Amino acid sequence: MTMQSGCNFRIAFVFACASALTVAPAARAADVLTIYTYESFTAEWGPGPQVEKAFEAQCSCDLQFVSLADGVQLLNRLKLEGERTKADIVLGLDTNLTEEAKQTGLFAPHGLDTVETNVPGGFSDAVFLPYDYGYFAVVYDTEKMAAPPDSLKALVEGDESHKIVIQDPRSSTPGLGLLLWMKSVYGDEAGAAWKELSERILTVTPGWSEAYGLFTAGEAPMVLSYTTSPAYHILAESTERYQAASFAEGHYLQIEVAGRTVNGTENPLAAQFLAFMTGPEFQDVIPQTNWMFPAGRVSTPPDPVFERMVKPARTLLFAPDEVAKSRKAWVEEWLSALGR
């Protein structure tokens, strides 16, 4: 799904046309940077193509993306591969997964002395660096719902005919985000709340793309997404049909991060990319391709439409170590409540 890089094109051209074929069979390993990320990042409309072009122009190297459906699957893939992984960088985990990722022993400190970050509450971590952030939200179709839920409680206890599409917390970072959102509001009563909400869940998809596709296809009037999702429809489609509901209890924060693997410590391009990621050439791309807020230094502020997005009355967020300790039990609670 990634674009063919200029480096690969030049190599192919030399291989086909030059008489001395032995000089260009492939790029040297040291000139290749391999990044594991999620599919919507590498999609033609995502940040990946622009990020690849800008970084390759700076490094004179070959940036290669390996994409999976969603963020949780990145960690699962890394666990399966272990020390055999070819990833230099993993981009697309969030702070709900960082402690568990550290426990694998497959990540190394990023090694950057000073990093400018711009996330709610601040951010400091020796291993992971943030590249964007956003708040989970229920996005609804105004042509199908005149009165959306105004709280998580109203969503759970609402009309069963008003269905929602959500994502699986075992494979999706938004799905995990909703799990933690429910837990942060309902605590020990989360299982009962999930059981009640299950009557309104049309389906559970592996990742965000499938869920949002069903929503925009008209299969359900609501979907779990982000407060910033309406910005896409306003700027890219010139429509205000899809809006995010503001919830009285507050909204759960997602901070997306990237980290260098132990394998990546042997590749100087990994540290170079992480420094690049926190700067304007990467950060300016984020708002209107990943439709999130930039977490680093920008040269151009996001479009004013982002100021119109829902502003949470309260920010909800579990500490990474608490998620790592309880995630398995909370997922089991969810499975039991939904009868899966």
PDB file of C-alpha atoms in Angstrom, residues 8 11 15 19 58 86 93 106-107 123 127 150 174 202 207 268 271 278 282 294 300 309 317 335:
ATOM      1  CA  ASN A   8      13.774   1.918  -5.622  1.00  0.00           C
ATOM      2  CA  ILE A  11      17.801   1.176  -8.636  1.00  0.00           C
ATOM      3  CA  PHE A  15      19.468  -2.524 -13.199  1.00  0.00           C
ATOM      4  CA  SER A  19      25.773  -2.240 -18.617  1.00  0.00           C
ATOM      5  CA  GLN A  58      16.181  14.547   3.615  1.00  0.00           C
ATOM      6  CA  LYS A  86      12.619  -6.345  10.692  1.00  0.00           C
ATOM      7  CA  LEU A  93       0.854   2.403  19.312  1.00  0.00           C
ATOM      8  CA  LEU A 106      12.010  -5.146  22.044  1.00  0.00           C
ATOM      9  CA  PHE A 107      12.133  -1.348  22.336  1.00  0.00           C
ATOM     10  CA  PHE A 123       4.462  14.105  27.823  1.00  0.00           C
ATOM     11  CA  VAL A 127      11.305   5.202  24.951  1.00  0.00           C
ATOM     12  CA  ASP A 150     -25.217  13.789  25.291  1.00  0.00           C
ATOM     13  CA  PRO A 174     -10.044   2.948  19.235  1.00  0.00           C
ATOM     14  CA  LEU A 202     -24.748  -3.291  15.328  1.00  0.00           C
ATOM     15  CA  GLY A 207     -10.308  -1.898  13.041  1.00  0.00           C
ATOM     16  CA  PRO A 268      21.140   5.513  12.317  1.00  0.00           C
ATOM     17  CA  ALA A 271      16.999   8.189  15.317  1.00  0.00           C
ATOM     18  CA  THR A 278       8.608  15.767  15.940  1.00  0.00           C
ATOM     19  CA  PHE A 282       5.892  15.659   9.624  1.00  0.00           C
ATOM     20  CA  PRO A 294      -0.248  17.526  15.961  1.00  0.00           C
ATOM     21  CA  THR A 300       1.464  26.179  10.102  1.00  0.00           C
ATOM     22  CA  MET A 309     -14.574  20.526  17.061  1.00  0.00           C
ATOM     23  CA  LEU A 317      -6.894   8.804  30.683  1.00  0.00           C
ATOM     24  CA  LEU A 335     -16.213 -10.443  26.098  1.00  0.00           C
TER      25      LEU A 335
END
